[in-house]
Tab-separated table of C-alpha atoms in Angstrom:
chain	number	residue	atom	x	y	z
A	1	SER	CA	28.483	39.760	24.791
A	2	SER	CA	27.600	36.356	26.199
A	3	SER	CA	24.041	35.400	27.052
A	4	SER	CA	21.811	32.352	27.438
A	5	SER	CA	18.108	32.484	26.604
A	6	SER	CA	15.170	30.551	25.247
A	7	SER	CA	13.648	31.295	21.850
A	8	SER	CA	10.429	32.773	23.183
A	9	SER	CA	10.990	36.533	23.042
A	10	SER	CA	9.767	38.493	20.023
A	11	SER	CA	11.209	41.915	20.835
A	12	GLY	CA	12.402	43.877	17.864
A	13	ALA	CA	9.838	42.402	15.503
A	14	ALA	CA	7.857	45.590	14.915
A	15	PRO	CA	10.707	47.801	13.618
A	16	PHE	CA	11.920	44.904	11.517
A	17	ALA	CA	8.499	44.534	9.895
A	18	ARG	CA	8.540	48.196	8.881
A	19	SER	CA	11.844	47.792	7.044
A	20	SER	CA	11.657	44.235	5.730
A	21	ARG	CA	10.874	45.245	2.144
A	22	GLU	CA	13.838	47.625	2.135
A	23	ARG	CA	16.090	44.939	3.614
A	24	GLY	CA	15.168	42.509	0.850
A	25	ALA	CA	16.025	45.035	-1.854
A	26	MET	CA	19.276	45.986	-0.074
A	27	ALA	CA	20.305	42.341	0.202
A	28	GLN	CA	19.620	41.850	-3.498
A	29	ARG	CA	21.961	44.727	-4.347
A	30	ALA	CA	24.637	43.553	-1.913
A	31	LEU	CA	24.621	39.973	-3.204
A	32	GLY	CA	24.686	41.007	-6.839
A	33	ALA	CA	21.701	40.577	-9.122
A	34	ALA	CA	23.695	38.749	-11.806
A	35	ARG	CA	24.760	35.892	-9.503
A	36	ARG	CA	22.624	32.759	-9.853
A	37	ARG	CA	21.225	31.789	-6.470
A	38	VAL	CA	18.425	29.666	-5.081
A	39	ALA	CA	16.158	30.911	-2.316
A	40	PHE	CA	14.843	28.083	-0.139
A	41	LEU	CA	11.776	28.378	2.099
A	42	THR	CA	9.909	25.540	3.741
A	43	ASP	CA	7.063	24.570	6.084
A	44	VAL	CA	4.928	27.693	5.740
A	45	GLU	CA	1.935	25.559	6.796
A	46	GLY	CA	-0.815	27.981	5.864
A	47	ASN	CA	0.741	31.030	7.528
A	48	LEU	CA	0.197	33.710	4.884
A	49	GLY	CA	1.713	36.405	7.085
A	50	PHE	CA	4.945	34.440	7.361
A	51	LEU	CA	5.031	33.864	3.607
A	52	ARG	CA	4.508	37.571	2.994
A	53	ARG	CA	7.210	38.600	5.490
A	54	SER	CA	9.596	36.051	3.978
A	55	ALA	CA	9.030	37.422	0.477
A	56	GLU	CA	9.495	41.008	1.653
A	57	PHE	CA	12.754	40.026	3.368
A	58	SER	CA	14.016	37.913	0.466
A	59	SER	CA	16.696	39.064	-1.951
A	60	VAL	CA	15.280	36.733	-4.640
A	61	VAL	CA	11.465	36.863	-4.518
A	62	ARG	CA	8.806	39.397	-3.607
A	63	MET	CA	5.060	39.317	-3.016
A	64	ASP	CA	2.863	41.928	-4.647
A	65	GLY	CA	-0.161	43.468	-2.961
A	66	ASP	CA	-2.547	41.002	-4.572
A	67	GLY	CA	-0.643	38.033	-3.153
A	68	THR	CA	1.278	37.240	-6.336
A	69	LEU	CA	4.829	35.968	-5.885
A	70	ALA	CA	7.428	37.227	-8.359
A	71	PHE	CA	11.189	37.303	-8.836
A	72	ARG	CA	13.222	40.409	-8.100
A	73	ASP	CA	15.531	39.778	-11.068
A	74	ALA	CA	16.143	37.380	-13.954
A	75	HIS	CA	18.752	35.213	-12.214
A	76	GLY	CA	17.102	33.835	-9.073
A	77	LEU	CA	15.445	30.474	-8.492
A	78	PHE	CA	13.058	29.421	-5.752
A	79	VAL	CA	12.438	26.104	-4.008
A	80	PHE	CA	9.598	25.604	-1.562
A	81	GLY	CA	10.347	22.637	0.673
A	82	GLY	CA	6.820	21.372	1.235
A	83	ASP	CA	4.090	21.480	3.923
A	84	ALA	CA	2.139	24.335	2.397
A	85	VAL	CA	-0.904	23.899	4.628
A	86	ASP	CA	-2.450	22.968	7.989
A	87	GLN	CA	-1.445	25.361	10.778
A	88	GLY	CA	-2.579	28.850	9.777
A	89	PRO	CA	-5.584	30.765	8.408
A	90	GLY	CA	-4.104	30.957	4.934
A	91	ASP	CA	-4.106	27.473	3.409
A	92	LEU	CA	-6.055	28.533	0.332
A	93	ALA	CA	-4.009	31.670	-0.277
A	94	VAL	CA	-0.596	30.073	0.381
A	95	ALA	CA	-1.135	27.010	-1.812
A	96	SER	CA	-2.641	29.097	-4.604
A	97	ALA	CA	0.185	31.666	-4.518
A	98	LEU	CA	2.818	28.930	-4.754
A	99	VAL	CA	1.044	27.209	-7.641
A	100	ARG	CA	0.645	30.476	-9.574
A	101	PHE	CA	4.341	31.198	-9.052
A	102	LYS	CA	5.247	27.759	-10.379
A	103	ARG	CA	3.022	28.165	-13.435
A	104	ALA	CA	4.504	31.583	-14.199
A	105	HIS	CA	8.102	30.290	-13.950
A	106	PRO	CA	8.073	26.506	-14.459
A	107	GLU	CA	11.853	26.305	-14.979
A	108	ARG	CA	12.758	28.506	-12.010
A	109	VAL	CA	10.238	27.564	-9.304
A	110	PHE	CA	10.152	24.127	-7.671
A	111	LEU	CA	7.569	22.905	-5.159
A	112	LEU	CA	8.198	19.855	-2.983
A	113	ALA	CA	5.527	17.587	-1.558
A	114	GLY	CA	5.654	17.413	2.231
A	115	ASN	CA	3.834	14.999	4.493
A	116	ARG	CA	1.096	17.582	5.203
A	117	ASP	CA	0.501	17.901	1.478
A	118	ILE	CA	0.585	14.204	0.590
A	119	ASN	CA	-1.671	13.119	3.445
A	120	LYS	CA	-4.566	15.148	1.983
A	121	MET	CA	-4.772	12.457	-0.710
A	122	TRP	CA	-6.471	10.284	1.919
A	123	LEU	CA	-9.412	12.661	2.324
A	124	PRO	CA	-11.497	11.603	-0.708
A	125	SER	CA	-11.832	8.022	0.507
A	126	MET	CA	-12.367	9.127	4.111
A	127	LEU	CA	-14.742	12.019	3.473
A	128	TRP	CA	-16.371	12.187	0.056
A	129	PRO	CA	-18.874	9.290	0.402
A	130	LEU	CA	-20.242	10.760	3.653
A	131	TRP	CA	-20.268	14.283	2.185
A	132	HIS	CA	-22.730	13.094	-0.453
A	133	THR	CA	-25.136	11.626	2.130
A	134	ASP	CA	-24.838	13.600	5.392
A	135	ARG	CA	-22.943	16.889	5.323
A	136	ALA	CA	-23.266	17.591	9.032
A	137	ARG	CA	-21.657	14.256	9.883
A	138	ALA	CA	-19.059	14.842	7.169
A	139	ALA	CA	-18.015	18.076	8.881
A	140	GLU	CA	-17.609	16.280	12.225
A	141	ARG	CA	-15.636	13.500	10.593
A	142	LEU	CA	-13.348	16.029	8.904
A	143	LYS	CA	-12.639	17.731	12.236
A	144	HIS	CA	-11.730	14.349	13.714
A	145	ILE	CA	-9.498	13.391	10.770
A	146	LEU	CA	-7.614	16.679	10.801
A	147	ALA	CA	-7.042	16.586	14.556
A	148	ASN	CA	-6.331	12.893	15.053
A	149	ARG	CA	-5.001	11.601	11.728
A	150	MET	CA	-3.225	14.599	10.202
A	151	GLY	CA	-1.759	16.511	13.136
A	152	ALA	CA	-3.781	19.621	12.313
A	153	PRO	CA	-6.209	20.214	15.202
A	154	ARG	CA	-6.668	23.911	14.342
A	155	ALA	CA	-7.016	23.519	10.578
A	156	PHE	CA	-10.823	23.415	10.471
A	157	GLU	CA	-11.282	26.583	12.530
A	158	GLN	CA	-8.403	28.309	10.760
A	159	ARG	CA	-10.164	27.645	7.440
A	160	ARG	CA	-13.293	29.205	8.884
A	161	VAL	CA	-11.283	32.323	9.704
A	162	GLU	CA	-9.795	32.462	6.211
A	163	LEU	CA	-13.221	32.211	4.599
A	164	ALA	CA	-14.764	34.822	6.913
A	165	GLU	CA	-11.928	37.283	6.285
A	166	ALA	CA	-12.529	36.849	2.544
A	167	GLY	CA	-16.217	37.615	3.003
A	168	GLN	CA	-17.292	34.078	2.134
A	169	PRO	CA	-19.700	31.739	3.960
A	170	SER	CA	-17.948	30.070	6.901
A	171	SER	CA	-20.417	27.560	8.324
A	172	ASP	CA	-19.282	24.014	9.065
A	173	GLU	CA	-20.707	22.946	5.717
A	174	ALA	CA	-18.934	25.763	3.873
A	175	VAL	CA	-15.623	24.927	5.521
A	176	THR	CA	-15.990	21.239	4.695
A	177	ARG	CA	-16.910	22.108	1.133
A	178	THR	CA	-13.519	23.802	0.627
A	179	PHE	CA	-11.672	20.664	1.736
A	180	VAL	CA	-13.780	18.521	-0.603
A	181	ALA	CA	-13.434	20.902	-3.564
A	182	GLY	CA	-9.730	21.398	-2.901
A	183	LEU	CA	-9.006	17.840	-3.965
A	184	ARG	CA	-11.170	17.848	-7.072
A	185	ASP	CA	-10.023	18.923	-10.512
A	186	GLY	CA	-8.941	22.566	-10.303
A	187	GLY	CA	-8.894	22.565	-6.491
A	188	TYR	CA	-6.120	24.291	-4.561
A	189	MET	CA	-4.700	21.104	-3.029
A	190	ARG	CA	-4.895	18.989	-6.158
A	191	ASP	CA	-3.197	21.775	-8.120
A	192	TYR	CA	-0.414	21.950	-5.540
A	193	LEU	CA	0.158	18.191	-5.622
A	194	ALA	CA	0.117	18.241	-9.434
A	195	ALA	CA	2.840	20.902	-9.463
A	196	ALA	CA	4.974	19.267	-6.769
A	197	GLN	CA	7.730	16.663	-6.709
A	198	LEU	CA	9.593	14.669	-4.064
A	199	ALA	CA	13.082	16.066	-4.664
A	200	VAL	CA	14.994	18.371	-6.966
A	201	ARG	CA	18.662	18.901	-7.782
A	202	LEU	CA	20.071	22.274	-8.828
A	203	GLY	CA	23.821	22.245	-9.416
A	204	ASP	CA	25.540	20.836	-6.331
A	205	CYS	CA	22.351	21.275	-4.254
A	206	LEU	CA	19.716	18.679	-3.391
A	207	PHE	CA	16.337	19.706	-1.969
A	208	VAL	CA	14.016	17.305	-0.128
A	209	HIS	CA	11.297	17.845	2.451
A	210	GLY	CA	12.748	15.752	5.271
A	211	ALA	CA	16.036	13.872	5.044
A	212	LEU	CA	17.838	11.137	3.170
A	213	PRO	CA	18.351	8.272	5.645
A	214	ALA	CA	21.127	5.720	5.280
A	215	THR	CA	18.520	3.055	4.531
A	216	GLY	CA	17.054	5.216	1.769
A	217	VAL	CA	20.185	5.727	-0.337
A	218	GLY	CA	19.098	5.163	-3.932
A	219	PHE	CA	15.723	3.787	-2.835
A	220	VAL	CA	12.859	4.075	-5.328
A	221	PRO	CA	9.602	2.291	-4.447
A	222	GLY	CA	9.003	-0.621	-6.780
A	223	ALA	CA	12.532	-0.697	-8.188
A	224	ALA	CA	14.405	-3.989	-7.996
A	225	ASP	CA	17.701	-2.378	-6.975
A	226	PRO	CA	18.824	0.948	-5.487
A	227	ALA	CA	19.751	3.649	-8.000
A	228	ALA	CA	23.481	3.901	-8.620
A	229	ASP	CA	23.731	7.685	-8.419
A	230	VAL	CA	21.763	10.755	-7.406
A	231	ASP	CA	20.470	11.619	-10.858
A	232	ALA	CA	19.160	8.101	-11.525
A	233	TRP	CA	17.558	8.111	-8.075
A	234	LEU	CA	15.837	11.438	-8.712
A	235	THR	CA	14.575	10.234	-12.091
A	236	GLY	CA	13.113	7.156	-10.418
A	237	LEU	CA	11.457	9.187	-7.661
A	238	SER	CA	9.965	11.565	-10.224
A	239	ARG	CA	8.460	8.723	-12.237
A	240	PHE	CA	7.127	7.096	-9.061
A	241	TYR	CA	5.471	10.338	-7.924
A	242	ARG	CA	3.906	11.060	-11.316
A	243	ARG	CA	2.591	7.530	-11.712
A	244	GLU	CA	1.079	7.446	-8.226
A	245	PHE	CA	-0.455	10.903	-8.481
A	246	GLU	CA	-2.037	10.151	-11.837
A	247	GLU	CA	-3.462	6.883	-10.515
A	248	TRP	CA	-4.948	8.811	-7.604
A	249	THR	CA	-6.589	11.370	-9.911
A	250	ARG	CA	-8.247	8.496	-11.801
A	251	SER	CA	-9.494	6.817	-8.622
A	252	PRO	CA	-9.312	9.195	-5.620
A	253	THR	CA	-11.884	7.322	-3.534
A	254	GLY	CA	-11.731	3.780	-4.831
A	255	SER	CA	-14.815	1.660	-5.355
A	256	SER	CA	-16.087	-1.884	-4.957
A	257	ASP	CA	-14.246	-2.942	-8.098
A	258	ARG	CA	-11.298	-0.533	-8.064
A	259	ALA	CA	-8.785	0.301	-5.354
A	260	GLN	CA	-8.033	3.870	-4.403
A	261	GLY	CA	-5.140	5.135	-6.523
A	262	GLY	CA	-1.912	6.594	-5.153
A	263	ARG	CA	-1.684	4.345	-2.106
A	264	GLN	CA	2.067	3.843	-2.491
A	265	LEU	CA	2.674	7.605	-2.554
A	266	MET	CA	0.511	8.048	0.536
A	267	GLU	CA	2.532	5.297	2.194
A	268	TYR	CA	5.749	7.047	1.134
A	269	GLY	CA	4.659	10.260	2.856
A	270	ARG	CA	3.498	8.908	6.210
A	271	PRO	CA	5.473	8.399	9.457
A	272	ARG	CA	7.818	5.410	9.111
A	273	GLY	CA	6.492	4.946	5.596
A	274	MET	CA	8.331	2.553	3.296
A	275	GLY	CA	10.174	1.146	6.291
A	276	GLY	CA	11.657	4.546	7.098
A	277	ARG	CA	13.411	4.820	3.725
A	278	ALA	CA	11.509	7.847	2.359
A	279	VAL	CA	12.772	11.426	2.150
A	280	VAL	CA	9.497	12.977	3.361
A	281	TYR	CA	8.925	11.951	6.975
A	282	ASN	CA	12.558	11.915	8.094
A	283	ASP	CA	14.924	14.410	9.676
A	284	TRP	CA	18.537	14.987	10.696
A	285	LEU	CA	18.013	15.265	14.460
A	286	GLU	CA	18.616	12.774	17.237
A	287	ARG	CA	15.761	10.380	17.907
A	288	GLU	CA	15.714	10.849	21.684
A	289	ASP	CA	17.100	14.374	21.901
A	290	THR	CA	17.028	17.663	20.006
A	291	LEU	CA	20.490	18.239	18.540
A	292	PRO	CA	21.545	17.256	15.014
A	293	GLU	CA	22.550	13.631	14.709
A	294	GLY	CA	24.912	14.277	11.808
A	295	VAL	CA	25.063	13.026	8.233
A	296	PRO	CA	25.581	9.255	7.800
A	297	GLU	CA	28.812	8.426	5.987
A	298	SER	CA	26.984	6.292	3.417
A	299	VAL	CA	24.628	9.177	2.597
A	300	ALA	CA	27.491	11.657	2.247
A	301	ALA	CA	29.423	9.238	0.021
A	302	PHE	CA	26.397	8.680	-2.234
A	303	LEU	CA	25.930	12.426	-2.647
A	304	HIS	CA	29.646	13.095	-3.081
A	305	ARG	CA	30.021	10.567	-5.910
A	306	SER	CA	27.398	12.511	-7.869
A	307	GLY	CA	28.804	15.952	-7.118
A	308	VAL	CA	26.179	16.964	-4.550
A	309	ARG	CA	27.695	18.988	-1.707
A	310	ARG	CA	24.668	20.687	-0.152
A	311	VAL	CA	21.260	19.411	0.991
A	312	PHE	CA	18.364	21.685	1.990
A	313	THR	CA	15.434	20.367	4.014
A	314	GLY	CA	12.741	21.156	6.569
A	315	HIS	CA	10.076	18.969	8.241
A	316	ARG	CA	11.187	18.864	11.887
A	317	PRO	CA	11.306	22.312	13.538
A	318	HIS	CA	14.574	23.312	15.196
A	319	GLY	CA	14.680	26.673	16.924
A	320	ASP	CA	14.192	30.124	15.461
A	321	SER	CA	16.766	30.014	12.671
A	322	PRO	CA	17.973	27.481	10.074
A	323	THR	CA	20.392	24.842	11.328
A	324	PRO	CA	23.532	23.953	9.322
A	325	ILE	CA	24.970	20.451	9.735
A	326	ARG	CA	28.394	19.502	8.382
A	327	GLY	CA	29.057	15.934	7.294
A	328	PRO	CA	31.731	13.733	5.688
A	329	TYR	CA	33.191	14.591	2.256
A	330	GLY	CA	32.456	18.282	2.791
A	331	THR	CA	28.701	17.675	2.827
A	332	LEU	CA	26.565	20.485	4.222
A	333	VAL	CA	22.937	20.061	5.276
A	334	VAL	CA	20.707	23.028	6.118
A	335	THR	CA	17.397	22.249	7.802
A	336	ALA	CA	15.097	25.251	7.905
A	337	ASP	CA	11.761	24.519	9.575
A	338	THR	CA	11.186	27.373	12.058
A	339	SER	CA	7.449	26.782	12.517
A	340	TYR	CA	7.718	26.775	16.336
A	341	SER	CA	10.180	29.628	16.704
A	342	ASP	CA	8.165	31.709	19.188
A	343	LYS	CA	5.645	29.730	21.206
A	344	ASN	CA	4.522	32.867	23.060
A	345	SER	CA	3.036	34.276	19.860
A	346	GLU	CA	-0.383	33.313	18.537
A	347	ASP	CA	1.030	31.734	15.377
A	348	ASN	CA	4.103	30.161	17.073
A	349	ARG	CA	6.374	32.251	14.823
A	350	GLY	CA	6.194	35.852	16.044
A	351	GLY	CA	8.468	38.186	14.115
A	352	VAL	CA	10.928	35.479	13.052
A	353	VAL	CA	11.903	35.445	9.392
A	354	TYR	CA	14.796	33.957	7.457
A	355	GLU	CA	16.298	33.493	4.019
A	356	VAL	CA	18.370	30.488	2.955
A	357	LEU	CA	20.404	31.205	-0.174
A	358	ALA	CA	22.449	28.730	-2.197
A	359	GLU	CA	24.760	30.350	-4.725
A	360	LEU	CA	25.134	28.237	-7.848
A	361	ASP	CA	28.114	30.171	-9.244
A	362	PRO	CA	31.569	30.361	-7.618
A	363	PRO	CA	32.318	30.749	-4.781
A	364	LYS	CA	29.042	28.825	-4.228
A	365	ARG	CA	28.390	30.172	-0.755
A	366	THR	CA	25.523	29.102	1.475
A	367	ILE	CA	24.104	32.253	3.029
A	368	LEU	CA	21.790	32.307	6.037
A	369	ARG	CA	20.211	35.612	7.006
A	370	GLY	CA	17.268	36.559	9.144
A	371	LEU	CA	15.833	37.826	12.410
A	372	ARG	CA	15.538	35.685	15.540
A	373	SER	CA	12.772	35.752	18.144
A	374	ASP	CA	14.809	37.996	20.464
A	375	GLY	CA	15.195	40.638	17.726
A	376	SER	CA	18.830	39.834	16.904
A	377	GLU	CA	19.906	39.652	13.275
A	378	TYR	CA	22.221	37.270	11.463
A	379	ASP	CA	23.713	37.340	7.980
A	380	PHE	CA	26.606	35.029	7.240
A	381	ALA	CA	27.993	32.466	4.836
A	382	VAL	CA	28.306	29.023	6.406
A	383	GLU	CA	31.559	28.416	4.538
A	384	ASP	CA	33.249	31.396	6.239
A	385	ASP	CA	33.753	29.565	9.550
A	386	ASP	CA	34.364	25.832	9.680
A	387	ARG	CA	32.972	25.599	13.217
A	388	VAL	CA	29.484	26.560	12.041
A	389	GLY	CA	27.370	23.420	11.709
A	390	THR	CA	29.397	21.333	14.178
A	391	PRO	CA	28.884	20.093	17.764
A	392	TRP	CA	30.341	21.988	20.701
A	393	SER	CA	30.125	21.366	24.422
A	394	ARG	CA	30.564	23.737	27.335
A	395	PRO	CA	33.221	23.000	29.963
A	396	ASP	CA	30.458	21.622	32.206
A	397	GLY	CA	29.721	19.008	29.550
A	398	LYS	CA	26.410	20.424	28.313
A	399	ARG	CA	26.123	19.487	24.646
A	400	GLY	CA	25.461	22.139	22.035
A	401	TRP	CA	25.495	22.844	18.311
A	402	VAL	CA	26.966	25.841	16.493
A	403	LYS	CA	24.064	27.381	14.559
A	404	GLY	CA	25.960	30.278	13.011
A	405	ALA	CA	27.185	33.837	13.354
A	406	VAL	CA	25.150	36.348	15.323
A	407	SER	CA	25.519	39.081	12.703
A	408	GLY	CA	27.648	39.832	9.674
A	409	SER	CA	29.838	37.376	7.776
A	410	SER	CA	33.114	38.115	9.543
A	411	VAL	CA	34.680	35.289	11.521
A	412	ALA	CA	35.353	37.879	14.248
A	413	LYS	CA	31.641	37.945	15.101
A	414	ASP	CA	30.182	35.950	17.943
A	415	LEU	CA	28.808	32.531	17.132
A	416	LEU	CA	25.408	31.281	18.226
A	417	VAL	CA	25.378	27.911	19.998
A	418	CYS	CA	22.106	26.114	20.771
A	419	PHE	CA	21.738	23.647	23.620
A	420	SER	CA	19.261	20.844	24.115
A	421	ARG	CA	16.959	20.980	27.115
A	422	GLY	CA	17.333	17.253	27.490
A	423	PRO	CA	15.914	13.986	26.158
A	424	GLY	CA	12.189	13.999	25.551
A	425	THR	CA	11.882	17.765	25.084
A	426	PHE	CA	10.440	19.399	21.974
A	427	SER	CA	12.983	19.804	19.172
A	428	SER	CA	12.388	23.551	18.813
A	429	GLU	CA	12.679	24.396	22.525
A	430	LEU	CA	16.364	25.177	22.803
A	431	ASP	CA	18.630	27.338	24.936
A	432	TYR	CA	21.135	29.674	23.275
A	433	GLU	CA	24.467	31.188	24.109
A	434	GLN	CA	26.719	33.557	22.194
A	435	VAL	CA	30.400	32.629	22.247
A	436	PRO	CA	33.418	34.277	20.598
A	437	SER	CA	34.737	33.028	17.297
A	438	PRO	CA	37.045	31.194	17.082
A	439	LEU	CA	35.359	29.065	19.690
A	440	PRO	CA	37.213	28.305	22.910
A	441	ALA	CA	38.446	24.745	23.240
A	442	LYS	CA	35.909	22.169	24.350
């Protein structure tokens, strides 16, 4: 069938929720438990319900009744792409669950630092001195900071909800106390930042929160020259992150005779930080429109020389399913932030769920599976159809992008094409159309 629709409907979500745990187990059996594969999830942003649904749906991880994440078998790996907090009533639970998972499986679980995670490092200098002298004013300042400096206008009230649901005090002072304590030794946010990193490589896969811009190839803050290859670059970024984080833990607020530590890391994680060369606050979409911009040739060449074929990211939301982007040298990018997949639902997600899988053993497929906001399912390997992850335009000239197969992995299935609503529109507000595969000529 052929249809065009927005991403706002959430029909079909209820029956899916009833069977999501079964679907995850079925997918595990179908994919083969002995095959090494990485599950990638990103931008949960404090939405515990979404994290739970994702784990139930996953073929690699599960979440137990007490909120503990665990692996379904001995062969899977898990990468969380960053932005653990800010937009849902589950910041404490989400960050803590991810950290516990990392501590239980330090060689199999990898947590990335997103901009929403890194920017919390500013709070001690902005908030702690006032907290010690006037807690009512500190609460008002925190509300202002979250809304106007951190893009999280609902975070304060969402924390109140989380505390109340846990049977804990939820006054303004109690809410503020959790933000203050969260950045002290043993706090949920400090623990997350301590466990996180800026990027990780697993086989031919690179994982970063945002994107690798052409100007950021090999860039490590403080280094005299760009790194020659991916592995040297990642080593440099790791050392930079560790050094900055440790300096911040020694001086989180600064003083009259000592500067606040970690300033370079905070700069690295902010909009246009480091002259736009960072991998945190960047994305793969057009600046003035909402379709993928493509992979710069210099970026693809840098990755290709080091044997990296696939890049997995989040940061900028794009519709209600992950978006594959093909680039030069066989490069494949998958960006998977679906945090605004259903704007008619209270949490902006509705019943949407997805799983991004990267197989590390031959044939090294990249599998995208999930449920869209209209209730339709998809389950396909990007490599099965070379039109997936490429631009396509309708005969009337309207520009689109091939997101993937509607269902199944057969090339005979319809393909899903997303269309921009025009320059200046929100990147996740797209129109969709199903077209036959192979696609008709442009």
